[in-house]
Short mmCIF file of N, CA and C in Angstrom, two decimals:
data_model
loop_
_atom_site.label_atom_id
_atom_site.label_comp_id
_atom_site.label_asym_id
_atom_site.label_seq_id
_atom_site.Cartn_x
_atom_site.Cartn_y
_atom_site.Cartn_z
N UNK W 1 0.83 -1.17 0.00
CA UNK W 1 0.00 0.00 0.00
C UNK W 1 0.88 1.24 0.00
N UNK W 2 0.24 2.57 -0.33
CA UNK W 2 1.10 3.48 -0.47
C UNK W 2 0.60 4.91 0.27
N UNK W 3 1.11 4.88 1.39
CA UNK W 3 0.36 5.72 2.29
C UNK W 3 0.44 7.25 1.88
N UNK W 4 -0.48 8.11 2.30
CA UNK W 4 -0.27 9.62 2.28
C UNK W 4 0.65 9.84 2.97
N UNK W 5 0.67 9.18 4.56
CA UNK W 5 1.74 10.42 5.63
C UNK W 5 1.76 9.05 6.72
N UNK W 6 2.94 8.64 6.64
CA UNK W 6 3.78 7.48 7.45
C UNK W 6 4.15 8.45 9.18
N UNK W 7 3.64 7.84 9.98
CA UNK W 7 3.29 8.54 11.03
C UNK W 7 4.27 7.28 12.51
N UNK W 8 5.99 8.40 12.35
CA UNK W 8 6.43 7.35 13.26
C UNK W 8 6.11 7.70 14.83
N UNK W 9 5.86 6.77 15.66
CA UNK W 9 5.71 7.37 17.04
C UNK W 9 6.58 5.94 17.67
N UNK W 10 7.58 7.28 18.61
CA UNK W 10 8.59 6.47 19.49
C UNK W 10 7.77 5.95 20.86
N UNK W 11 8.65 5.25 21.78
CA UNK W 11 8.67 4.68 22.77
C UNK W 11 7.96 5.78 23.49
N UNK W 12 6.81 5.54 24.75
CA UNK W 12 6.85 6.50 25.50
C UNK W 12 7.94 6.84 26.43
N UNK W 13 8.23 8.25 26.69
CA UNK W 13 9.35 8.34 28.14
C UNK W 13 10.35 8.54 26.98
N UNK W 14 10.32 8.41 25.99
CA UNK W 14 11.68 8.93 24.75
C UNK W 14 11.61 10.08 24.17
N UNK W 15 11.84 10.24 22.99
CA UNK W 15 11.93 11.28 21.72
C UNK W 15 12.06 10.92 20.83
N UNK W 16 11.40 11.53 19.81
CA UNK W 16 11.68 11.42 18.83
C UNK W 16 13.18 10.94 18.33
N UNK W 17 13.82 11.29 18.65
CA UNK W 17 15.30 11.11 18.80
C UNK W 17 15.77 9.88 18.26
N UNK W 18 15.01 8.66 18.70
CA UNK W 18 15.26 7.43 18.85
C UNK W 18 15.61 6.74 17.49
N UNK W 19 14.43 7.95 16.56
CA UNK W 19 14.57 7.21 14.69
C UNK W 19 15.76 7.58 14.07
N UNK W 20 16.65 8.39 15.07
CA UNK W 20 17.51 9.05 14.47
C UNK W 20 17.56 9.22 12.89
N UNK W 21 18.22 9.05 11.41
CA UNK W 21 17.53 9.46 11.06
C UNK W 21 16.95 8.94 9.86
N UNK W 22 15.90 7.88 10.32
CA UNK W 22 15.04 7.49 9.46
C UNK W 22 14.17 8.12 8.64
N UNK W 23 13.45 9.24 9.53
CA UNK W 23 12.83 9.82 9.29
C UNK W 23 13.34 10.58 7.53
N UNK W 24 14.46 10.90 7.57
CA UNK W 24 14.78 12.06 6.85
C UNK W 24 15.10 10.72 5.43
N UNK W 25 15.68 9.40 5.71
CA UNK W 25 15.70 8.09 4.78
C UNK W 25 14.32 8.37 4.15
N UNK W 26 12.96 7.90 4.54
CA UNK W 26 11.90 7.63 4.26
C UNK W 26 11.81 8.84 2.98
N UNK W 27 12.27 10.18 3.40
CA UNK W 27 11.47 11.28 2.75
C UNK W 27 12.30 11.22 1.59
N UNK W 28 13.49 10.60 1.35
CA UNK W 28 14.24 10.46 0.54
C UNK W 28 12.94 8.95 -0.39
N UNK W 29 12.62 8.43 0.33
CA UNK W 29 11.65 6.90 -0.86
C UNK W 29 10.72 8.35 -1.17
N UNK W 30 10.64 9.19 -1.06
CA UNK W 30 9.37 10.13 -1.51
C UNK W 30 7.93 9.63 -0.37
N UNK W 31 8.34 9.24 0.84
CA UNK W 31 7.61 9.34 1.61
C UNK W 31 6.84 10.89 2.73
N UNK W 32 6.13 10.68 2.59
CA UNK W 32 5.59 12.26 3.65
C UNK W 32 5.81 11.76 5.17
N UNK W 33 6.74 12.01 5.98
CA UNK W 33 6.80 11.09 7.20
C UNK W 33 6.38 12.35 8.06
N UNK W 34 6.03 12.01 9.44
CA UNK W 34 5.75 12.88 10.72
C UNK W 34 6.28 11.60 11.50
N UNK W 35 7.22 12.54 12.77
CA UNK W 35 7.29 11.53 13.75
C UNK W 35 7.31 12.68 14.89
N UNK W 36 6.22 12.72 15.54
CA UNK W 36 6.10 13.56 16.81
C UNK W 36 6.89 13.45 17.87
N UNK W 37 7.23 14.46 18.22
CA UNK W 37 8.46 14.27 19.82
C UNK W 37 6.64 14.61 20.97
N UNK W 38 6.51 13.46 21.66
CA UNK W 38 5.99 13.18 22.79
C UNK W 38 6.72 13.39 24.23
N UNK W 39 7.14 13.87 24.33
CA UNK W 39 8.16 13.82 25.36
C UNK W 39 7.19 13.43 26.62
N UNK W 40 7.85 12.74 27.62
CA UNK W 40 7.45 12.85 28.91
C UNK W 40 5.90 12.15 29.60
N UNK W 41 5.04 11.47 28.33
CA UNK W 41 3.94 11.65 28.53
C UNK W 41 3.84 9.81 28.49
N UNK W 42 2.93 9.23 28.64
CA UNK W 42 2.56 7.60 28.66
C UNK W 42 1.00 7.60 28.38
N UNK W 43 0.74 6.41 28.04
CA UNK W 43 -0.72 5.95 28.37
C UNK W 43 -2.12 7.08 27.66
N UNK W 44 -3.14 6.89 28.13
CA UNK W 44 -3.87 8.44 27.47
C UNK W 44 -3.20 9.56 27.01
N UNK W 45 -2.44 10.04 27.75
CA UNK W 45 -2.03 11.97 27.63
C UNK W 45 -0.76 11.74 26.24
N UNK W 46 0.08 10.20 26.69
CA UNK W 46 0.67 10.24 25.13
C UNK W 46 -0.09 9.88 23.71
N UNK W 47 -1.06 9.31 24.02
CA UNK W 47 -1.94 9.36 22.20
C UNK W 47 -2.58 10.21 22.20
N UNK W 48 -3.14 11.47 23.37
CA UNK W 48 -3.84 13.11 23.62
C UNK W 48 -3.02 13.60 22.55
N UNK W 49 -1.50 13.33 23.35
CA UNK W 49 -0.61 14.63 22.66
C UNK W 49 0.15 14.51 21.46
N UNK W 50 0.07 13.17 20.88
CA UNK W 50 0.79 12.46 19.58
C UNK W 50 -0.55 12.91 18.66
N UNK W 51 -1.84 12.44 18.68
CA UNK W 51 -2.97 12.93 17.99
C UNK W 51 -2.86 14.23 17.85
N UNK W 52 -2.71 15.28 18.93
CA UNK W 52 -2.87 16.74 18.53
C UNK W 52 -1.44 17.21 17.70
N UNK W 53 -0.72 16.69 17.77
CA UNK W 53 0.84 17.25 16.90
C UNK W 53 0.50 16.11 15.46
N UNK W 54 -0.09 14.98 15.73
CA UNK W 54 -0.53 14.48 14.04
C UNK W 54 -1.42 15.61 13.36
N UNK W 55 -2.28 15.61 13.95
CA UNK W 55 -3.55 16.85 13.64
C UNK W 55 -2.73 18.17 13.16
N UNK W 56 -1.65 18.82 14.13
CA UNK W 56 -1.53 19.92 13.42
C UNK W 56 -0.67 20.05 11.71
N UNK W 57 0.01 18.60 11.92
CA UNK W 57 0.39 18.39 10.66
C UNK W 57 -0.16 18.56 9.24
N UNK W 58 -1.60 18.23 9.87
CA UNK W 58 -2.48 18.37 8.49
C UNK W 58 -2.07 17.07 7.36
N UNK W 59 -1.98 15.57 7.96
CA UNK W 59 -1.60 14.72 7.13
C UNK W 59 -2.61 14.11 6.43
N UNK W 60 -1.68 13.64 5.04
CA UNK W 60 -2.57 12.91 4.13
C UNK W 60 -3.38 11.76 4.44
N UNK W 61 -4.16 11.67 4.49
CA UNK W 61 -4.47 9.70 4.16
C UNK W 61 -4.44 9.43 3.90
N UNK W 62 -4.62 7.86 3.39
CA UNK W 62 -4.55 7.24 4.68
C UNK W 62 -3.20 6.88 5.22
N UNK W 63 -3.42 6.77 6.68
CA UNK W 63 -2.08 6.78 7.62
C UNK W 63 -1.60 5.88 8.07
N UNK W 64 -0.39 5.49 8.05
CA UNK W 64 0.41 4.35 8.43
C UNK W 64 1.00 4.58 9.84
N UNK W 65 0.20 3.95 10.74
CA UNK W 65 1.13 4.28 12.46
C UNK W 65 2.48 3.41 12.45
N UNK W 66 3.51 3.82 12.74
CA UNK W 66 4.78 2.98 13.02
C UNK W 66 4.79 2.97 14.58
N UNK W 67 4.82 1.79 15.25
CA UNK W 67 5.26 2.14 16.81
C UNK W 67 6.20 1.31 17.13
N UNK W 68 7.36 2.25 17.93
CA UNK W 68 8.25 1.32 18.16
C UNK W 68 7.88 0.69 19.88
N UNK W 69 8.88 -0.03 20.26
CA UNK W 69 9.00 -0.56 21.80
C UNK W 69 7.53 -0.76 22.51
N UNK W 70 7.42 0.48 23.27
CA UNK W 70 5.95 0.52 24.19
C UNK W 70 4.95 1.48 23.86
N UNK W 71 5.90 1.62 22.49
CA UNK W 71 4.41 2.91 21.68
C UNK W 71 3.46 1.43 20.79
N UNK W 72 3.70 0.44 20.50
CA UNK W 72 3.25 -0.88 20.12
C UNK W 72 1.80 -1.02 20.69
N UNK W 73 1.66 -0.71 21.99
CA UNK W 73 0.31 -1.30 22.58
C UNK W 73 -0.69 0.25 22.15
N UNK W 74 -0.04 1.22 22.18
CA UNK W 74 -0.74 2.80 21.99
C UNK W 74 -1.35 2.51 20.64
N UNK W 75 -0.63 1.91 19.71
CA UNK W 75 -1.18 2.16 18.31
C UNK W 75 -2.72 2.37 18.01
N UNK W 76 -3.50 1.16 19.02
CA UNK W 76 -4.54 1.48 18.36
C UNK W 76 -5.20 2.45 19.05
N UNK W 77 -4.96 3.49 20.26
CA UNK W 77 -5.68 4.23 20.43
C UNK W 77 -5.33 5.75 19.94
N UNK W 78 -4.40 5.45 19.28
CA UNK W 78 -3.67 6.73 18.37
C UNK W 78 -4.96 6.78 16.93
N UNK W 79 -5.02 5.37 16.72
CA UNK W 79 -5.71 5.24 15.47
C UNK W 79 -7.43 5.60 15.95
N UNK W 80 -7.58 5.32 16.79
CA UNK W 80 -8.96 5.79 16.98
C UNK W 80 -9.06 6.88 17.52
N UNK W 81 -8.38 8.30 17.86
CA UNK W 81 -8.12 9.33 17.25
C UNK W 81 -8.67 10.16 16.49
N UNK W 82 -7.08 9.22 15.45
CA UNK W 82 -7.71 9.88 14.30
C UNK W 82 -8.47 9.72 13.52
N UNK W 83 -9.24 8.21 13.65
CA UNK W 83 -10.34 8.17 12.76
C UNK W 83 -11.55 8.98 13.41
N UNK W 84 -11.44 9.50 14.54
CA UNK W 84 -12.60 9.93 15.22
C UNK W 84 -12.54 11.49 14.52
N UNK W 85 -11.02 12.00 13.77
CA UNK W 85 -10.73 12.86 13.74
C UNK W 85 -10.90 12.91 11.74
N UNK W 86 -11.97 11.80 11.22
CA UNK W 86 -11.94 11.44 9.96
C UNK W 86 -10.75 10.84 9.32
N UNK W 87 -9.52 10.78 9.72
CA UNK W 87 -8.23 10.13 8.89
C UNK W 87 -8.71 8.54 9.05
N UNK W 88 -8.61 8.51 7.86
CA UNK W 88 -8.44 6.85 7.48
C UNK W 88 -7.19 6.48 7.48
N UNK W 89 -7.73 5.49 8.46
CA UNK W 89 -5.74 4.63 8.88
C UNK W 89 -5.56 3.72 7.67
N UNK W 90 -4.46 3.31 7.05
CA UNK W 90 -4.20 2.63 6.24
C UNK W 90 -3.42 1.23 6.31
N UNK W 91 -2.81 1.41 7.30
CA UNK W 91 -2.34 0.05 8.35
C UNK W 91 -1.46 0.90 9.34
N UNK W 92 -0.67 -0.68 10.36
CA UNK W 92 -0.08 -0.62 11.40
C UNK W 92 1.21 -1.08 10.84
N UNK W 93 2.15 -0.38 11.45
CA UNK W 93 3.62 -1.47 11.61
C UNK W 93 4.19 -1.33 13.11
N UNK W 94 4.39 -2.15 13.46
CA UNK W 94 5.50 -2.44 14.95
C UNK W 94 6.88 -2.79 14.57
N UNK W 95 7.53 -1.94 14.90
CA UNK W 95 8.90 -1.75 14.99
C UNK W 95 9.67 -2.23 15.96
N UNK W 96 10.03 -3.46 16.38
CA UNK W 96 10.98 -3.96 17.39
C UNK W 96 9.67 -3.49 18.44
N UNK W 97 8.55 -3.49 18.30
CA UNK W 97 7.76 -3.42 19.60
C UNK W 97 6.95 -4.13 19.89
N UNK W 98 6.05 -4.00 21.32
CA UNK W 98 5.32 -5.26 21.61
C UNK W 98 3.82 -4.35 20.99
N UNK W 99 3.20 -5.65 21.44
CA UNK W 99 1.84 -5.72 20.23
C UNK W 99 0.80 -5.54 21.31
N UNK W 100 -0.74 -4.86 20.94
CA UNK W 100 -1.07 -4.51 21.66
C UNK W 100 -2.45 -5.90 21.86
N UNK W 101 -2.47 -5.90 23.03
CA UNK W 101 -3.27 -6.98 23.61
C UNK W 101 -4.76 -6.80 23.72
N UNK W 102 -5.80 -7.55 22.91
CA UNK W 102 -7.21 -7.15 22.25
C UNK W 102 -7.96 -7.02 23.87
N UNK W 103 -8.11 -7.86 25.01
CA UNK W 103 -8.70 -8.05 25.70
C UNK W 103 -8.35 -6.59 27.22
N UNK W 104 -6.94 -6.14 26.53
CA UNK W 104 -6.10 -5.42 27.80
C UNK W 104 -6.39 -3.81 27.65
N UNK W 105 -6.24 -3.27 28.41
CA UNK W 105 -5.63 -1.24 28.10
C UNK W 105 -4.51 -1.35 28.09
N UNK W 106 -4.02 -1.36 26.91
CA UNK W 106 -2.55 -0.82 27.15
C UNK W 106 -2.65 0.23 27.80
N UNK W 107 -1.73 0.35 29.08
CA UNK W 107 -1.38 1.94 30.13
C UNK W 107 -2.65 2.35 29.94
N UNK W 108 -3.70 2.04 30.17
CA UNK W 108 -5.07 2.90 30.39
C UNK W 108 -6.02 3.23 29.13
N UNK W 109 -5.47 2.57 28.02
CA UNK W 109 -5.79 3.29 27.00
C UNK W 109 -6.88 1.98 26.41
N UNK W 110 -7.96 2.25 26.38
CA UNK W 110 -8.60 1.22 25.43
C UNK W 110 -8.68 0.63 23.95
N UNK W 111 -8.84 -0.95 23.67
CA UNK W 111 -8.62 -1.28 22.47
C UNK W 111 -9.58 -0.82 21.62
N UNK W 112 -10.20 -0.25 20.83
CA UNK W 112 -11.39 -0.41 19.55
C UNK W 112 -12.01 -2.05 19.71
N UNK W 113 -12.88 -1.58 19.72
CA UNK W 113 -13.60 -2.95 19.30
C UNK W 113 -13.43 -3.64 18.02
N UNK W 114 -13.30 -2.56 16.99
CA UNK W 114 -12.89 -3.43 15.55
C UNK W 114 -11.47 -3.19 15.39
N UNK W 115 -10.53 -3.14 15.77
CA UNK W 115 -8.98 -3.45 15.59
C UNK W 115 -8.22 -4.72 15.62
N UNK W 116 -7.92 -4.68 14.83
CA UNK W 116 -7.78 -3.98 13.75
C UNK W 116 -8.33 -4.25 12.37
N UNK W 117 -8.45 -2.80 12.33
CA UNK W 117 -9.65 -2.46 11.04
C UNK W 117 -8.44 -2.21 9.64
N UNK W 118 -6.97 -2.63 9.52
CA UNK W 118 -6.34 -2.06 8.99
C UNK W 118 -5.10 -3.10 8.86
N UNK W 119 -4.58 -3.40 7.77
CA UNK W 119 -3.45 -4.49 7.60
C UNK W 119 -2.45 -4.29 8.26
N UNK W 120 -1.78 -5.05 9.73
CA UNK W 120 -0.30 -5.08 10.42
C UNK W 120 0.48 -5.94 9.85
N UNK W 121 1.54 -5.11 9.97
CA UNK W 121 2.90 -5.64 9.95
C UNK W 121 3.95 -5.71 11.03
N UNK W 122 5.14 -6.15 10.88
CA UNK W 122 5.83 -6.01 11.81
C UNK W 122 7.28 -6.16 11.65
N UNK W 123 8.52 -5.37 11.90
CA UNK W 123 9.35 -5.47 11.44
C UNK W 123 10.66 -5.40 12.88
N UNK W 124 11.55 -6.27 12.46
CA UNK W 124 12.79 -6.39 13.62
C UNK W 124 13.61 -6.20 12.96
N UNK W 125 14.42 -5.63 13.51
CA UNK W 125 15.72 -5.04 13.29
C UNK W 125 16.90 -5.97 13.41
N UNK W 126 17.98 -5.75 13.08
CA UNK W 126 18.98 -6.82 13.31
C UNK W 126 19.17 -6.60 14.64
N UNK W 127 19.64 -5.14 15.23
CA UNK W 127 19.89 -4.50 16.33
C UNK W 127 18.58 -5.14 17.64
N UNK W 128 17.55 -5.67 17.48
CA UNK W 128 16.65 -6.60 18.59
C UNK W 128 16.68 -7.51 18.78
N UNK W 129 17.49 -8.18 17.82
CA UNK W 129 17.28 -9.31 17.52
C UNK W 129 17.44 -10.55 18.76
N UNK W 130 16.21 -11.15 19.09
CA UNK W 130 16.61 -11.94 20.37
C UNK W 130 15.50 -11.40 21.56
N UNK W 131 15.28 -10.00 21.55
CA UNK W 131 14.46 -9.45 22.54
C UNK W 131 13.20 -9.44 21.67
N UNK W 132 12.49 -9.09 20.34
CA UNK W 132 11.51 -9.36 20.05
C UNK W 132 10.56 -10.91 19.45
N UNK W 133 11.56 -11.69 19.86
CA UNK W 133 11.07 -12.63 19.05
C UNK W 133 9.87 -13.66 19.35
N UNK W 134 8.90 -12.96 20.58
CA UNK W 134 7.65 -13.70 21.55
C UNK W 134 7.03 -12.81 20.13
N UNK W 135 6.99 -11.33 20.22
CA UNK W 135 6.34 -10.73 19.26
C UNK W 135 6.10 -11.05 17.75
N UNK W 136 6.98 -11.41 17.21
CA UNK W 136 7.04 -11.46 15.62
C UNK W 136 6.79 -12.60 15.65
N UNK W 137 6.85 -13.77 16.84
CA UNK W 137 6.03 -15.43 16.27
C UNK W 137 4.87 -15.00 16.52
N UNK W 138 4.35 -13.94 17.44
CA UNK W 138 2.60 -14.09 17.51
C UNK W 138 2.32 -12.98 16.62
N UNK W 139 3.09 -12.33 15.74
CA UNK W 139 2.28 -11.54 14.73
C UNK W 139 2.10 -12.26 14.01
N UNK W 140 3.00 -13.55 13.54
CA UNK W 140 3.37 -14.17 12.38
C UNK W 140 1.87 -15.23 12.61
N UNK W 141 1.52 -15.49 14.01
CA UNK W 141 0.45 -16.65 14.22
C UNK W 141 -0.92 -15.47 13.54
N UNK W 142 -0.57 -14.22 14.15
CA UNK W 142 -2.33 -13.39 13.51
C UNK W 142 -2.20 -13.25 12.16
N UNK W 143 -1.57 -13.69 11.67
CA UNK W 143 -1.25 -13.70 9.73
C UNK W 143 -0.40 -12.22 9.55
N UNK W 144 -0.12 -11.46 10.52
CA UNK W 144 0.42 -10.52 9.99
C UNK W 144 1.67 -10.48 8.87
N UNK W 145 2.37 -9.31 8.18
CA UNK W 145 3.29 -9.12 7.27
C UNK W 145 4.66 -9.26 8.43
N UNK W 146 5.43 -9.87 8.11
CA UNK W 146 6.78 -10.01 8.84
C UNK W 146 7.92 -10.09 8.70
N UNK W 147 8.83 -9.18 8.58
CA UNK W 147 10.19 -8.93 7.87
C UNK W 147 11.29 -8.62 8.92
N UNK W 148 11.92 -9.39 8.53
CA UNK W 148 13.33 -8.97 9.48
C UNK W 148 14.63 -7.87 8.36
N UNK W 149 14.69 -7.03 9.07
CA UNK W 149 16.01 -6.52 8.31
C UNK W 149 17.39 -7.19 8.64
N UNK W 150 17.85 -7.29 7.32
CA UNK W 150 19.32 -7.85 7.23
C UNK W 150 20.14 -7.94 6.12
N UNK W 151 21.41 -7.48 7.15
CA UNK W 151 22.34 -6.41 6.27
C UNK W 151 22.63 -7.18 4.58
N UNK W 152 22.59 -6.28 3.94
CA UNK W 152 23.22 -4.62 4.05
C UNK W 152 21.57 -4.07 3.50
N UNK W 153 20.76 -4.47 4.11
CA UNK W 153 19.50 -3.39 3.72
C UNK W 153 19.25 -2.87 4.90
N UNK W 154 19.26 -1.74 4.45
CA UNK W 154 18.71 -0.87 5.90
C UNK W 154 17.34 -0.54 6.44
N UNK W 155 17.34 0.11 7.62
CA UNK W 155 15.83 -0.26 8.29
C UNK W 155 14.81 0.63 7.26
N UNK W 156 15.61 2.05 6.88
CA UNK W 156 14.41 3.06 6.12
C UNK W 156 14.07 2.00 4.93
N UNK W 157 15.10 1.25 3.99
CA UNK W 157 14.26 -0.13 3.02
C UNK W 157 13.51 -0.98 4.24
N UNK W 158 14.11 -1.55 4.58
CA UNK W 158 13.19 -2.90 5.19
C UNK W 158 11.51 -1.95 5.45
N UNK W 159 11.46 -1.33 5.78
CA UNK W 159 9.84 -0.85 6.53
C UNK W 159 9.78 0.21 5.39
N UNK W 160 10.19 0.72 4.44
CA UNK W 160 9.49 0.72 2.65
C UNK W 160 8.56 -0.22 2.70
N UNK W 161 9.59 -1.57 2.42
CA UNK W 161 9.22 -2.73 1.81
C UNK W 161 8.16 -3.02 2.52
N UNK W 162 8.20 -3.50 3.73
CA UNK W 162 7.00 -3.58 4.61
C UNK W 162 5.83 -2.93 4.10
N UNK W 163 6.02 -1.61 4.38
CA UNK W 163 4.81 -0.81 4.25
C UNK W 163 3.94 -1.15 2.68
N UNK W 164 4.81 -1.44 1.72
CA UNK W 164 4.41 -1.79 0.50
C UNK W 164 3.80 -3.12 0.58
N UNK W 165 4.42 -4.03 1.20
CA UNK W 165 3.61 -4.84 1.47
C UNK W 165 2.58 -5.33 1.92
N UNK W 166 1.58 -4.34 2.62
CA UNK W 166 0.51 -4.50 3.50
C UNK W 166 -0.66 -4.34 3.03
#
């Protein structure tokens, strides 16, 4: 698929910082990327304040959430958001992160009842390799898309490819 505006969101308790600089890779595939600096925030007040800095972006649709680490379980209440906010999500990818649990709140945050409404993927890095791998066998069991990067392709290709794939 070929999204309007690839929407990375880091770990909570991080920065933006973390994609170092992917971000600026992606825009080079001719991607429209946003990756919000959340600073400081978890649970509700971080998909409050990741939604209102997506929003001021003014992004295309439909939207591709990237979450890395413990932004993974947030995804889907980022996405219900913005669909509340009319953006049509276009899928999910998890980045070396954990996945969010249908029955649970992630940190307070509730699942959608229809989530996902939108094709996941999931992608590991060489650099995790070993710490995500409970995750990517149970994406791989929900049929999700599943790619490992490995060298010499780099992460801004590997999660292209991904994203194209979904």
């Amino acid at each position: 698929m070929t999204p309007g505006t690839l929407v990375l969101l880091h770990t909570p308790h991080a920065t933006a910082d973390i994609w170092g600089d992917l971000p600026e890779a992606l825009r080079s595939y001719g991607l429209d990327v946003v990756a919000p600096d959340v600073q400081g925030e978890d649970g509700p007040r971080y998909v409050a304040r990741a939604s209102l800095i997506i929003a001021a972006t003014a992004p295309s649709p439909p939207l591709v959430l990237a979450g890395h680490g413990a932004a993974g379980p947030l995804l889907p209440g980022v996405a219900l958001a913005q669909r509340a906010a009319h953006r049509k999500i276009g899928g999910y990818v998890f980045v070396d992160a954990e996945l969010p649990r249908p029955q649970a709140h992630a940190h307070g945050v509730p699942m959608p009842p229809d989530w996902p409404e939108a094709p996941c993927g999931y992608l590991r890095t060489r650099s995790a390799r070993g710490e995500h791998d409970r995750a990517m066998r149970e994406a791989r069991l929900r049929g999700w898309t599943v790619m490992e990067q490995a060298p010499p392709t780099g992460v801004a290709q590997a999660l292209g490819e991904l994203i194209a794939a979904l």
